[in-house]
XYZ file of C-alpha atoms in Angstrom:
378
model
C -22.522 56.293 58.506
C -22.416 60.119 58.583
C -22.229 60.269 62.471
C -19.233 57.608 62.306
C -17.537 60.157 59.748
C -18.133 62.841 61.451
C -16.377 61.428 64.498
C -13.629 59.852 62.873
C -12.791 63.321 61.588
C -13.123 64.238 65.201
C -10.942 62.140 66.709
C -8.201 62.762 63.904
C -8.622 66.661 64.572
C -7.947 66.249 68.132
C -5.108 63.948 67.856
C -3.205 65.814 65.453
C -3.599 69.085 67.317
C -2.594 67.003 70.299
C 0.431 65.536 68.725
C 1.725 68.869 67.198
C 1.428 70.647 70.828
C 3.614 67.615 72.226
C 6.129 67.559 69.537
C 6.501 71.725 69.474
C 7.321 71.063 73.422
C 9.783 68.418 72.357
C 11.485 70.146 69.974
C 12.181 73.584 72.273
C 13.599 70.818 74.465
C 15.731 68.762 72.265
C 19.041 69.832 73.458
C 17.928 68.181 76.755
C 15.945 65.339 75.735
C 18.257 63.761 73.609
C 20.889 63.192 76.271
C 21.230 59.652 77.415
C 21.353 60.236 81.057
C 18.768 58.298 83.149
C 16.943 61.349 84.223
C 16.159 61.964 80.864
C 15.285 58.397 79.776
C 13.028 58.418 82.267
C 11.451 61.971 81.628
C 11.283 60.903 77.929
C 9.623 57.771 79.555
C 6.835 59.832 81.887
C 5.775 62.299 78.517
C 5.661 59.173 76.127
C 2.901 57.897 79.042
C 1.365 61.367 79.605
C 1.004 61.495 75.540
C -1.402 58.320 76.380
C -3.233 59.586 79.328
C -6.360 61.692 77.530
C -7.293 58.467 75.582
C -7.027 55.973 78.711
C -9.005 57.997 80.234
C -11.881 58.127 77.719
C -11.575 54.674 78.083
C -11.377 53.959 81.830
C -14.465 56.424 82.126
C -16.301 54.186 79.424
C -16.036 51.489 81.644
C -16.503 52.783 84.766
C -12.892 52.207 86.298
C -13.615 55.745 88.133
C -10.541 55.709 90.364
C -8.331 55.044 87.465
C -10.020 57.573 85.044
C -9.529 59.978 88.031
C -5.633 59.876 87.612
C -5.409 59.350 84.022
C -7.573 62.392 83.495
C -5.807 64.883 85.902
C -2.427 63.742 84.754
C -3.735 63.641 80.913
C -5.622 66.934 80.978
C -3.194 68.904 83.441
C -0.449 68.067 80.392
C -2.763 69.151 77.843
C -4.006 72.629 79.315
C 0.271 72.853 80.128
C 1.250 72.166 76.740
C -1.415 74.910 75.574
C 0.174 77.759 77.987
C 3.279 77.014 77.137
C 2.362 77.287 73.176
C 0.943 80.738 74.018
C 3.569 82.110 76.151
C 6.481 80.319 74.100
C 4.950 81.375 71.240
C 4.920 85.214 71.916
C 8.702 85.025 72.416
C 9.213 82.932 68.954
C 7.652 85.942 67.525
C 9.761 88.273 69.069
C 12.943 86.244 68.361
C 11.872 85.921 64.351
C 11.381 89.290 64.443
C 15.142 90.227 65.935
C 16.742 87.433 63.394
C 15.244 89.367 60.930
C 17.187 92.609 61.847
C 20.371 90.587 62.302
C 20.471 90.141 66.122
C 20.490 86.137 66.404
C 19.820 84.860 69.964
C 22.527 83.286 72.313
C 21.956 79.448 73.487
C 21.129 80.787 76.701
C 18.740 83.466 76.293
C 16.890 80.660 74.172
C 17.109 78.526 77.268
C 16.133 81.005 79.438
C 13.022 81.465 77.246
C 11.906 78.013 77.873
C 12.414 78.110 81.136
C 10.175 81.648 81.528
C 7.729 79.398 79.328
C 7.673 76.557 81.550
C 7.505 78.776 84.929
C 4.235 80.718 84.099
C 2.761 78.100 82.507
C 2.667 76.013 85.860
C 2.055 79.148 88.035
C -1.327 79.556 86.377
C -1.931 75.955 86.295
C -1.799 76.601 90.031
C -3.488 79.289 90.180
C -6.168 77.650 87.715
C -6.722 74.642 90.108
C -7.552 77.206 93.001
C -9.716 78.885 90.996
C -11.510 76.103 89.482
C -12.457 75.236 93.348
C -13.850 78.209 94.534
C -17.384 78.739 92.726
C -18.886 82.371 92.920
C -22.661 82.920 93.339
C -23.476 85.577 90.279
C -26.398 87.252 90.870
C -28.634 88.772 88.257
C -31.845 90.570 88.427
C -34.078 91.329 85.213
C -36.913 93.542 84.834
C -40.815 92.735 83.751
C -44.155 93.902 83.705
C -46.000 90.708 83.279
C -45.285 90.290 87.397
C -47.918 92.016 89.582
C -46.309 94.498 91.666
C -43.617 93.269 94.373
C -43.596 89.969 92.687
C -40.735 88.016 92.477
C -39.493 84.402 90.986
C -35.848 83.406 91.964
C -34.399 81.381 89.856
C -31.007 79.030 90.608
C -29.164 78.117 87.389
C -26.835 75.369 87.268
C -24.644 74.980 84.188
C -21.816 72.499 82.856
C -21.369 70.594 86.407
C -19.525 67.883 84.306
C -19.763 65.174 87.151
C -17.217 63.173 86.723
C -14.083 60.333 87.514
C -12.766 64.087 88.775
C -15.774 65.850 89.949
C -18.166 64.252 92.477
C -20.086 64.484 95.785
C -18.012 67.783 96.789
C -19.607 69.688 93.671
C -23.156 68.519 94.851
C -23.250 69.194 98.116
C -21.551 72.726 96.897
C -24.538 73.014 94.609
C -27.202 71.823 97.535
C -25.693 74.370 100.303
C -26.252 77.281 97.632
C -29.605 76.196 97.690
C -30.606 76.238 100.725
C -28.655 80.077 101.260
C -30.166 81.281 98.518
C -33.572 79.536 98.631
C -34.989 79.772 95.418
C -38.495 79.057 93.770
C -37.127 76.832 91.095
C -33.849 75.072 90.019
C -32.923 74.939 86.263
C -30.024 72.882 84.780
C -29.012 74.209 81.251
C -26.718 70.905 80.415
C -23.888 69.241 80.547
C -24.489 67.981 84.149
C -22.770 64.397 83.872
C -19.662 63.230 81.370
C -19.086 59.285 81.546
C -17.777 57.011 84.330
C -19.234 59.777 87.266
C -17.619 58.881 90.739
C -19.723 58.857 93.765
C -23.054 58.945 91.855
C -25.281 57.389 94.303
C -24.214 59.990 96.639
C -24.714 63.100 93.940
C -27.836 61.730 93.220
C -28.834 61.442 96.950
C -27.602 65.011 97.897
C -29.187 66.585 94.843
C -32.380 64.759 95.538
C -32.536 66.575 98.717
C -33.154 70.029 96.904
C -36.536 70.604 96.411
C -37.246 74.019 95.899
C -41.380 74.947 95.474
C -41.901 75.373 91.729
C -39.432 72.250 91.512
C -36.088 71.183 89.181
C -35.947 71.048 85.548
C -33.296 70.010 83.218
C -32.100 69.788 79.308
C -29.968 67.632 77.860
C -26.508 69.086 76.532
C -24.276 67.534 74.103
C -22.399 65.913 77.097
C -25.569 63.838 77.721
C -25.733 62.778 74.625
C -21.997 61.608 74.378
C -22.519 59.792 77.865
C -25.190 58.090 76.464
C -28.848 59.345 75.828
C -30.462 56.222 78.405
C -27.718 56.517 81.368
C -28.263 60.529 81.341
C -32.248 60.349 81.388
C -32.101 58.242 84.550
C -29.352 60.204 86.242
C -31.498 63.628 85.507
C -34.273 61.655 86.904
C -32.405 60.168 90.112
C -31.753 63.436 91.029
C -35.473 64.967 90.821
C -35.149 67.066 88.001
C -38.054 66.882 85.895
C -36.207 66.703 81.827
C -37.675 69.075 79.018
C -36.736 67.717 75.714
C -38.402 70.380 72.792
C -41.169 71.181 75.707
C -42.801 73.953 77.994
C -44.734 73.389 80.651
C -46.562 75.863 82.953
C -45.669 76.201 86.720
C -47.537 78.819 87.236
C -50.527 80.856 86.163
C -48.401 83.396 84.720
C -45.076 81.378 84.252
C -43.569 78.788 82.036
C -40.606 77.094 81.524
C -39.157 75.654 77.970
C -36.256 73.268 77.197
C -34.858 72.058 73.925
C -32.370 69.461 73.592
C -29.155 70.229 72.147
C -28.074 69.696 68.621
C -25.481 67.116 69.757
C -28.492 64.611 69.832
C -27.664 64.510 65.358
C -24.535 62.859 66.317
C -25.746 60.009 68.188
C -28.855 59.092 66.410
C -30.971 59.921 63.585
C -33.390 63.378 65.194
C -34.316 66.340 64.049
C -34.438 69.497 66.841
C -37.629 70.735 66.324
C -38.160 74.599 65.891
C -39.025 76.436 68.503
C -43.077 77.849 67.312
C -43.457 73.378 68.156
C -43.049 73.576 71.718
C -43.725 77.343 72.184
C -46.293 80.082 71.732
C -45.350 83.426 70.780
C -45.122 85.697 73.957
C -47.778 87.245 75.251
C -48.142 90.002 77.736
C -49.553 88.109 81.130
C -46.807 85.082 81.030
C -43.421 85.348 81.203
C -41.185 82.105 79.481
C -37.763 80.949 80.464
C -36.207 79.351 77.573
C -33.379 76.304 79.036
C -31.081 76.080 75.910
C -27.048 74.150 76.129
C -25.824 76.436 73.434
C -25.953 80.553 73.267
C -27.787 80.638 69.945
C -30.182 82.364 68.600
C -32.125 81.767 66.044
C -34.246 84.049 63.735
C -37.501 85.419 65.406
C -36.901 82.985 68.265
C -36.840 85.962 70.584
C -40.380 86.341 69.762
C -41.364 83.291 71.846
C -39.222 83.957 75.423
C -38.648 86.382 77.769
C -35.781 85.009 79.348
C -33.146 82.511 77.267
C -30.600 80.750 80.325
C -27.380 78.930 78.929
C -24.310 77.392 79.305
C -21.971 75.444 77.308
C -18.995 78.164 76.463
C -17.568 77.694 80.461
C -16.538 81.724 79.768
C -13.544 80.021 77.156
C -12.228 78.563 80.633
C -8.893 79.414 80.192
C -7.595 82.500 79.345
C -6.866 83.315 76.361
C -8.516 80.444 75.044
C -11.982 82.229 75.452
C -10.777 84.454 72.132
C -11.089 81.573 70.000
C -14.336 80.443 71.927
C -15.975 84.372 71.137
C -15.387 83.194 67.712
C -17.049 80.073 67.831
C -19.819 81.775 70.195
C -20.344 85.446 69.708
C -22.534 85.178 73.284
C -19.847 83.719 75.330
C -20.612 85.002 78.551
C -22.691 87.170 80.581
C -25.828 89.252 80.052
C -27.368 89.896 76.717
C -30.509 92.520 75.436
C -32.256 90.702 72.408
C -34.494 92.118 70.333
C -38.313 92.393 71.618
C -37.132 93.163 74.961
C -35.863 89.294 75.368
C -32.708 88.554 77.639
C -30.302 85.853 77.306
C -27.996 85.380 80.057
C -24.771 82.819 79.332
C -23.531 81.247 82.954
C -19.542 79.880 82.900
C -20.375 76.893 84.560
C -19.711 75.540 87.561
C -17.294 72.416 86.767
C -14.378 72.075 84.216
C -14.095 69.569 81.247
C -10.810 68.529 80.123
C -7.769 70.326 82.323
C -9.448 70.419 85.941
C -8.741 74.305 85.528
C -10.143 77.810 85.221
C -8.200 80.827 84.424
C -9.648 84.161 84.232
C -13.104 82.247 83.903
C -13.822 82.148 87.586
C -17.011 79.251 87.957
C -20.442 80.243 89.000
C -23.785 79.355 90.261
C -26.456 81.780 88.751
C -29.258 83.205 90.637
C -31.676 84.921 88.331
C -34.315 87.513 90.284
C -37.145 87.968 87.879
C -39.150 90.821 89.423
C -41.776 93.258 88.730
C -41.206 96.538 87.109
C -43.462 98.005 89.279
């Protein structure tokens, strides 16, 4: 009963901040919209429908109408990262406007207008911009320190975060993912979560093209909240299809001086009745001949937990995804991106992710496919 609460508050967040960005871009546009001509009738007509998109396409993808979830979800989510520019951008001049009213200058109708239209005008441009962006992943590469290698010693790792395949993101991103492989050859591939949303397109043929990386320490995967939302059962065999061997609150040694840990995320709560077990469970404390990668969704840490891995890789925050949005995600998630130095000479490092969820869009939050050289001090 508390999960169904939970969501129902959810749902009734999102769809009031929905419906308040929709009706603040009606009302700068009132003047216009409440003419009777039939271009407006119908542009009244095609945002009434675009209102309507994000939840058709939540259900489309539910049922596995890909092709339709496709063009619901670029039409629905393109709106909804527009209607968030345009709040920004419009909303730095409404500042600046209160400000002059306030010293007696009151705006003319067409310097109002004009505003808009600036509004309108750089909020597609980086919408443009965004789409291009969104398409061109960049191969970050990392290397970190350690003295629990023998000298010259080297593990290369390939981190793959938030792929979120997709009605909108399908064999393209995987065969992407697979020719990074194979340039950058590494000795095992991690996944850190989020690798599937419902209603994927083209799955038999990201599952086939995935399957075909096979890297010599092998694949392993966690389970984000995206999993979890997807559906625990349909996730488990897609990880599977596509050779990755799952870690749910486990470690497992790949090599004599090497292990690898994953934990689920906290997302399972929602969907069933778990507990996420602490970390001292499925982990030893460090010790100086093995070095431990830690695959975790979220960039938390908790107390101590540093004592028990070397190296923490995650995902989850896609870098806030679109700028300036990743202000409010810093907030939410104080390690948002990048490289961290934890206490006990531990390292987290927080990938942007290579897909998008929601607007099909990056901004400032260019995505990335990590690869992680682990090598000897020495």
């Amino acid at each position: 009963m508390t999960r169904w609460i939970s969501f129902a508050i959810f749902i009734t967040v999102v769809i009031t901040v929905y419906s308040l960005l929709n009706y603040y871009f009606i009302h700068k546009h009132k003047n216009i919209l409440t003419l009777k001509t039939t271009p407006v009738l119908i542009l009244r007509l095609l945002l009434f429908t675009l209102i309507l998109t994000p939840i058709a396409t939540i259900i489309f993808s539910r049922y596995e109408q890909t092709a339709i979830a496709a063009i619901t979800g670029f039409a629905g989510y393109s709106w909804l990262a527009f209607l968030g520019l345009f709040l920004g951008i419009h909303g730095i001049f409404d500042i600046s406007l209160f400000v002059a009213e306030r010293n007696g200058m009151k705006p003319s109708e067409s310097h109002t207008r004009a505003i808009s239209a600036t509004a309108v005008i750089v909020s597609l441009l980086i919408l443009f911009y965004g789409a291009f962006e969104a398409d061109n992943i960049q191969i970050k590469n990392i290397a970190i320190k350690t003295d629990k290698f023998r000298s010259g010693e080297r593990i290369r790792i390939m981190q793959i975060s938030d792929v979120h395949f997709s009605p909108m993101i399908g064999g393209a991103m995987a065969q992407t993912i697979k020719e990074i492989a194979d340039e950058q050859q590494p000795d095992l591939i991690v996944s850190t979560g989020d690798i599937l949303d419902p209603g994927i397109k083209q799955r038999n043929e990201i599952v086939a093209t995935l399957s075909e990386i096979k890297p010599p320490l092998g694949k392993f995967a966690i389970m984000g909240n995206h999993e979890f939302y997807t559906t625990e059962q349909y996730s488990k065999q897609f990880i599977s299809d596509s050779g990755f061997t799952l870690l749910r609150n486990k470690s497992i040694n790949i090599r004599n001086n090497l292990t690898v840990a994953g934990v689920d995320d906290p997302a399972i709560k929602r969907v069933k009745d778990a507990i996420i077990p602490p970390i001292q469970t499925y982990l030893s404390p460090k010790t100086r001949d093995r070095y431990t990668v830690l695959l975790k969704h979220q960039p938390r840490i908790e107390e101590n937990s540093e004592n028990y891995f070397d190296l923490q890789l995650s995902g989850h925050t896609h870098g806030g995804q679109i700028f300036p949005f990743n202000f409010f995600v810093r907030l939410v998630y104080p390690y948002m991106y990048g490289i961290y130095e934890l206490k006990g000479g531990a390292v987290l490092y927080v990938s942007r992710g290579a897909g998008t969820w929601g607007p099909p869009f990056r901004f400032m939050a260019r995505p990335e496919v990590v690869i992680v050289d682990v090598v000897s001090v020495n």
